[in-house]
Short mmCIF file of C-alpha atoms in Angstrom, two decimals:
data_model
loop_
_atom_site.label_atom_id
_atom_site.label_comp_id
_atom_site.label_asym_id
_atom_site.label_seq_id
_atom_site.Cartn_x
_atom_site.Cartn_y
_atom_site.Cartn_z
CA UNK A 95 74.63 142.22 107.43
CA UNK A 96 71.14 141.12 108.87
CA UNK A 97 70.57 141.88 112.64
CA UNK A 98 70.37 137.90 113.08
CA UNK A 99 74.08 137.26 111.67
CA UNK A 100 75.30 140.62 113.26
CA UNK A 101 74.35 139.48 116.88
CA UNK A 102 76.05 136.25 116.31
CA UNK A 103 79.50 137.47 116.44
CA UNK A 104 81.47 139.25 119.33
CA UNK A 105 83.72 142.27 118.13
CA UNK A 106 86.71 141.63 116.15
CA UNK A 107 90.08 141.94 118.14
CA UNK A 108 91.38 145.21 118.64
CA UNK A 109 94.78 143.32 116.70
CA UNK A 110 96.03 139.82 115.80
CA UNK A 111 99.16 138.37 117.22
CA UNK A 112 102.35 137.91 114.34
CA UNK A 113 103.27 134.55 115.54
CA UNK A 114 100.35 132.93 114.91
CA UNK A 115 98.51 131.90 111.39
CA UNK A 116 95.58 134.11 110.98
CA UNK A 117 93.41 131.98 109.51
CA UNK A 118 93.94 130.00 112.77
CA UNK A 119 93.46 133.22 115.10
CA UNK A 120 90.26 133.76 113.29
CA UNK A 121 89.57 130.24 113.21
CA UNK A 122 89.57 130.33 117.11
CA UNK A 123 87.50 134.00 117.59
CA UNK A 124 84.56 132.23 115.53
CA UNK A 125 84.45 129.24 117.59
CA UNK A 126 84.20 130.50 120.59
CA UNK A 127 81.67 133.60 119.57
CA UNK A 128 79.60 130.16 118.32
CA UNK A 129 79.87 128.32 121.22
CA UNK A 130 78.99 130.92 123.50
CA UNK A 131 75.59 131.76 121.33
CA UNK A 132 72.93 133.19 123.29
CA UNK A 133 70.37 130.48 121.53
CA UNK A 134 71.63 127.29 121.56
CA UNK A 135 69.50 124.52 119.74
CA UNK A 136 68.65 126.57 116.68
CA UNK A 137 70.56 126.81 113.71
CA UNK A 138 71.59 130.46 112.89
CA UNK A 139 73.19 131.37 109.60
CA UNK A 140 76.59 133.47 110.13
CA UNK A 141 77.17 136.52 108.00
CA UNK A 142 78.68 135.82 104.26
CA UNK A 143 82.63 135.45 103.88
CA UNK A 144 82.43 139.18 102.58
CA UNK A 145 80.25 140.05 105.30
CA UNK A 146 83.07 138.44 108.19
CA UNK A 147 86.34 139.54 105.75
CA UNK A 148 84.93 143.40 106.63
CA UNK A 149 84.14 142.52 110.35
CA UNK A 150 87.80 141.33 111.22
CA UNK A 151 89.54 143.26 108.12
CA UNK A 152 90.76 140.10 106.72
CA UNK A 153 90.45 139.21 103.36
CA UNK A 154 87.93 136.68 102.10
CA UNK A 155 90.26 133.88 101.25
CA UNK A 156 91.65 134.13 105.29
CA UNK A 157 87.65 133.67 106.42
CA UNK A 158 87.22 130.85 104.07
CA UNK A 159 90.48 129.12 105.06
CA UNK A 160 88.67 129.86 108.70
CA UNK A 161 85.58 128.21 108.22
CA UNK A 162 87.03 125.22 106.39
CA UNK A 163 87.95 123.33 109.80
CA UNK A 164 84.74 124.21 111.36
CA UNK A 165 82.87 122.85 108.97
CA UNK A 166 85.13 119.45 108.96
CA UNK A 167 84.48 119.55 112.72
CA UNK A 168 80.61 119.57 112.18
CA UNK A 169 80.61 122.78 114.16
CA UNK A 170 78.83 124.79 110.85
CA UNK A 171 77.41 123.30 107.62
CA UNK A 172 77.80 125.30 104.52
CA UNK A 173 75.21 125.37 101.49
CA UNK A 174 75.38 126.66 98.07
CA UNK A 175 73.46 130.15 97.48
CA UNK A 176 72.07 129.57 101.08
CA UNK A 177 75.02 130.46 103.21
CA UNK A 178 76.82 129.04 106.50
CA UNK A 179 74.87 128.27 109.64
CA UNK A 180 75.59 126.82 112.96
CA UNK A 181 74.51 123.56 113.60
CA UNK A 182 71.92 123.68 115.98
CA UNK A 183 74.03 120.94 117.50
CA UNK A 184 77.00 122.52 118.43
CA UNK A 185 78.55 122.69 121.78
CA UNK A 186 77.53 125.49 123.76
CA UNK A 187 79.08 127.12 126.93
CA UNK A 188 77.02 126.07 130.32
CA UNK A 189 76.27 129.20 132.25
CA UNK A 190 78.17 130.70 135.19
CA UNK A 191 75.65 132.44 137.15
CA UNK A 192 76.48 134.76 140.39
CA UNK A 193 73.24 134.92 143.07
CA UNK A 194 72.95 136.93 146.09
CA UNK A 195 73.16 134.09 148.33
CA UNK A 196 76.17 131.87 149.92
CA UNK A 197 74.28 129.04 149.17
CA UNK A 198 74.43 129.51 145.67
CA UNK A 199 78.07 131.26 145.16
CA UNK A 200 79.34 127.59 146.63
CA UNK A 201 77.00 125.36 144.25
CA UNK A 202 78.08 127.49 141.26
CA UNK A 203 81.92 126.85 142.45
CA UNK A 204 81.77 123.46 143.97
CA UNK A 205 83.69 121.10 141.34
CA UNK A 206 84.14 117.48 141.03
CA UNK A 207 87.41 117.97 141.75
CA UNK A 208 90.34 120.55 142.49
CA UNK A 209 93.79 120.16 141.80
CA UNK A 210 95.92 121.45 143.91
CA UNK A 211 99.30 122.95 142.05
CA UNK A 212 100.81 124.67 144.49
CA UNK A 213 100.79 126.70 147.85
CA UNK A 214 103.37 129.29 149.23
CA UNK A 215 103.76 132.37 150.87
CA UNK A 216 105.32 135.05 149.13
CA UNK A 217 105.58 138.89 149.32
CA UNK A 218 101.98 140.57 148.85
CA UNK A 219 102.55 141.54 144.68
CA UNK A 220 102.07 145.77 145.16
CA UNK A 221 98.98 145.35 142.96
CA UNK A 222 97.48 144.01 145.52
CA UNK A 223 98.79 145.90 148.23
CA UNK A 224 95.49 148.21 149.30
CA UNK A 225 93.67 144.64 149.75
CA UNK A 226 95.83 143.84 152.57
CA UNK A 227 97.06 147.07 154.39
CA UNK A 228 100.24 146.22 156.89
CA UNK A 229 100.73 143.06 155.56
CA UNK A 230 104.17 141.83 154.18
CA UNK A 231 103.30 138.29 153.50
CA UNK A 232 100.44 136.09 151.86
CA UNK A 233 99.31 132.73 151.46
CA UNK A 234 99.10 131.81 147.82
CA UNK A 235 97.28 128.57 146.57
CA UNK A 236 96.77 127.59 142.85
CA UNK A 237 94.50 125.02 141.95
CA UNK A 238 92.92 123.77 138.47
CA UNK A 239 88.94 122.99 138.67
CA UNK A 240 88.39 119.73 136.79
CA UNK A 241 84.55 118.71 135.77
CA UNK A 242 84.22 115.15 134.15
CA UNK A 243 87.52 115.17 133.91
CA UNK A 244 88.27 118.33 131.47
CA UNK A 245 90.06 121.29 133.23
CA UNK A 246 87.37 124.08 133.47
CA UNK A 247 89.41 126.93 134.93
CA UNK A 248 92.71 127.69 137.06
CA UNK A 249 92.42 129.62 140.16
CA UNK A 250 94.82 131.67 142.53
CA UNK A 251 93.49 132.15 146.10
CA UNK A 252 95.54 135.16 148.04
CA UNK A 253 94.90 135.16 152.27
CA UNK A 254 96.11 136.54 155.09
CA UNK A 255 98.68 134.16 156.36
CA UNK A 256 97.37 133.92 159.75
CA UNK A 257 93.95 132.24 157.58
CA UNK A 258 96.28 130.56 155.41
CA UNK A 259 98.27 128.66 157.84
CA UNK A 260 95.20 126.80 158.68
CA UNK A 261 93.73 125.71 155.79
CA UNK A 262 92.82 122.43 155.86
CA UNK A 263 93.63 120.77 151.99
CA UNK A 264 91.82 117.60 152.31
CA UNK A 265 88.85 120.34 151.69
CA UNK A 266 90.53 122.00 148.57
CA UNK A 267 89.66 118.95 146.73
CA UNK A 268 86.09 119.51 146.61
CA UNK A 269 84.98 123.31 148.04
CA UNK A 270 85.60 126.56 146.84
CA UNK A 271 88.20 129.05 149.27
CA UNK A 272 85.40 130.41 150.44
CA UNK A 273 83.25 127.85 151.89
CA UNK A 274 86.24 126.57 153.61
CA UNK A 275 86.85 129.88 155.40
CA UNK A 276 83.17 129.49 156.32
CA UNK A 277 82.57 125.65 157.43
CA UNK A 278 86.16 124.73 158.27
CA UNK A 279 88.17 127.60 159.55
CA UNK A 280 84.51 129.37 160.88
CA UNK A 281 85.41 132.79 159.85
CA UNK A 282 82.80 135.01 159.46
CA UNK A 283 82.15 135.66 155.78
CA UNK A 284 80.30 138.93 155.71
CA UNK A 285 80.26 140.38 151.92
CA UNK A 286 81.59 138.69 149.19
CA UNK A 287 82.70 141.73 145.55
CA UNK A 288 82.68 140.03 142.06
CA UNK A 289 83.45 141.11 138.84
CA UNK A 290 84.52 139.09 135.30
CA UNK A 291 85.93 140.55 132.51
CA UNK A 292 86.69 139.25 128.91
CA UNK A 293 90.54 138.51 127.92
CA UNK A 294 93.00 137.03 125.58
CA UNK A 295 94.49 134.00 128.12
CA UNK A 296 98.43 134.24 128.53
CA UNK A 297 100.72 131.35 127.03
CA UNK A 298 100.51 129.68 131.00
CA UNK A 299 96.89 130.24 131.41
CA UNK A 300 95.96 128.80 127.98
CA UNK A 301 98.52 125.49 128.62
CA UNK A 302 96.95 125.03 132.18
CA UNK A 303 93.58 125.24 130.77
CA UNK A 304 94.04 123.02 127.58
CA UNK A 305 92.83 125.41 125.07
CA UNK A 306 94.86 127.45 122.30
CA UNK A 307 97.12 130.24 122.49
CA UNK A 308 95.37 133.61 122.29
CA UNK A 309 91.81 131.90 123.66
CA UNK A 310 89.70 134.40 125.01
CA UNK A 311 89.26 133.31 128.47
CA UNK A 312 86.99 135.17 131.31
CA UNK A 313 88.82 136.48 134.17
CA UNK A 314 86.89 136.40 137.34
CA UNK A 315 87.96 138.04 140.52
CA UNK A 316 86.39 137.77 143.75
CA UNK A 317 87.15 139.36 147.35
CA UNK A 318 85.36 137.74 150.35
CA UNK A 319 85.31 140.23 153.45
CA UNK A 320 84.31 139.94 157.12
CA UNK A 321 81.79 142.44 158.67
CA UNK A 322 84.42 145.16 158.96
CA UNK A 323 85.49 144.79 155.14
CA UNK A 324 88.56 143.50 156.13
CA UNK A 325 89.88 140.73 153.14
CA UNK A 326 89.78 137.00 153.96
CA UNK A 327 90.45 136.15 150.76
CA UNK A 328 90.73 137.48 146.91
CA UNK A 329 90.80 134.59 144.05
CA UNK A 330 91.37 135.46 140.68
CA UNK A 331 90.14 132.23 138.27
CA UNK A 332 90.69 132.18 134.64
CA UNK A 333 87.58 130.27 133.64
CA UNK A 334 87.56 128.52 129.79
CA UNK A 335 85.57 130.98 127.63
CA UNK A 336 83.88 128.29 125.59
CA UNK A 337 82.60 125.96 128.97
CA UNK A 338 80.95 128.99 130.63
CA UNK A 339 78.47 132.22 130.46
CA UNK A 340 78.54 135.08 132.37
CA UNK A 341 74.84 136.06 134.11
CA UNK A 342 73.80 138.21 137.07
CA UNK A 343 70.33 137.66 138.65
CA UNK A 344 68.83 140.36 141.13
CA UNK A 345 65.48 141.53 143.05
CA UNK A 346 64.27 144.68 141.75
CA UNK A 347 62.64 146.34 145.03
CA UNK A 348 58.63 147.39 144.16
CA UNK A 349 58.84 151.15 145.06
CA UNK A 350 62.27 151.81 142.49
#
């Protein structure tokens, strides 16, 4: 396999689910490894259907039976003794970018508009019990993030209740948790801990999100703390793997 078509594909899953068609399954995995290319605008020619039968461990008829709906979508164009290539065309993912300033973390999350699900307060779930030491209860709000429209990602904000008692939801139309701790509840927003990880979305995550069973999604988690590290707020947002990019940004300092 050339380097080109190797770095165009993310690793096969560690195992396929029963229930579902595999040609479908793989169907899926391709399209979003496409659609989150690192080069968009430039064709790239994927491996050979022998090449991606020994990179899932599927046989060759599966990949083809794969590729056949991605080619009727206009997502990859197939030619005779040349190979298959991604349209230069094709969607791509916009990136999600995390910045070391406030200013930015609330432009990146800002949205067109929020849904608001639900809101409740419930017994803090023991995974997230050290967050919150000697509390019993939390405020719990789930909201979908819509952009032109399309659902982008789903998002569960957890708060102390004495913060969440007071949140105004006129503002959870438009702002992210944590701007609205800062500019409408004024509490002092001191350190904000990200991290994102790759998954397979559950069957509720992948219906809230409009995308199909098994999609890998990106699960973001963030913790926003006040000067003495104490939490204001932890969100945990399943974002649509094939609308957004992961990227981190920093200053390197001259003498490291």
């Amino acid at each position: 396999m050339s380097t080109e078509a190797a770095g165009t594909l993310w690793p096969a899953p560690a195992s396929f689910d029963r229930d579902l068609p595999l040609r479908y399954q793989l169907q899926q995995h391709l399209l979003a490894t496409i659609r989150a290319r690192p080069r968009p605008n430039q064709a790239l020619r994927l491996p050979t259907e022998a090449e991606l039968a020994r990179h899932y461990g599927v046989g060759v008829v599966t990949v083809r039976e794969a590729l056949r709906p991605l080619e009727a979508e206009g997502v990859i164009t197939r030619h005779r003794r040349r190979g298959t290539f991604v349209r230069a065309d094709a969607p791509t993912a916009p990136p999600l970018e995390l910045r070391g300033s406030l200013a930015s973390h609330f432009a990146q999350h800002d949205a067109e508009e929020f849904e608001l699900l639900d809101q409740a307060e419930v017994p803090v779930p023991p995974r997230l019990a050290a967050h919150f030491p000697g509390a019993t209860t939390l405020s719990v709000f789930r909201r979908l993030r819509r952009n032109a429209g399309e659902v982008v990602s789903h998002a569960v904000n957890w708060l102390p209740v004495e913060h969440g008692r007071r949140v105004p939801l006129e503002k959870l139309a438009r702002w992210p948790m944590t701007r609205v701790l800062r500019d409408a509840l004024h509490l002092p927003v001191a350190r904000i801990e990200n991290s994102v990880e790759a998954r397979l979305g559950s069957p509720d995550v992948t219906r809230l999100l409009g995308v199909p069973p098994l999609s890998p999604i990106l699960f973001f988690t963030g913790i926003s703390q006040d000067a003495q590290r104490r939490v204001l707020d932890l969100v945990e947002i399943d974002y649509r793997a094939d609308r957004f990019r992961f990227g981190v940004s920093f200053d390197v300092a001259q003498n490291e």
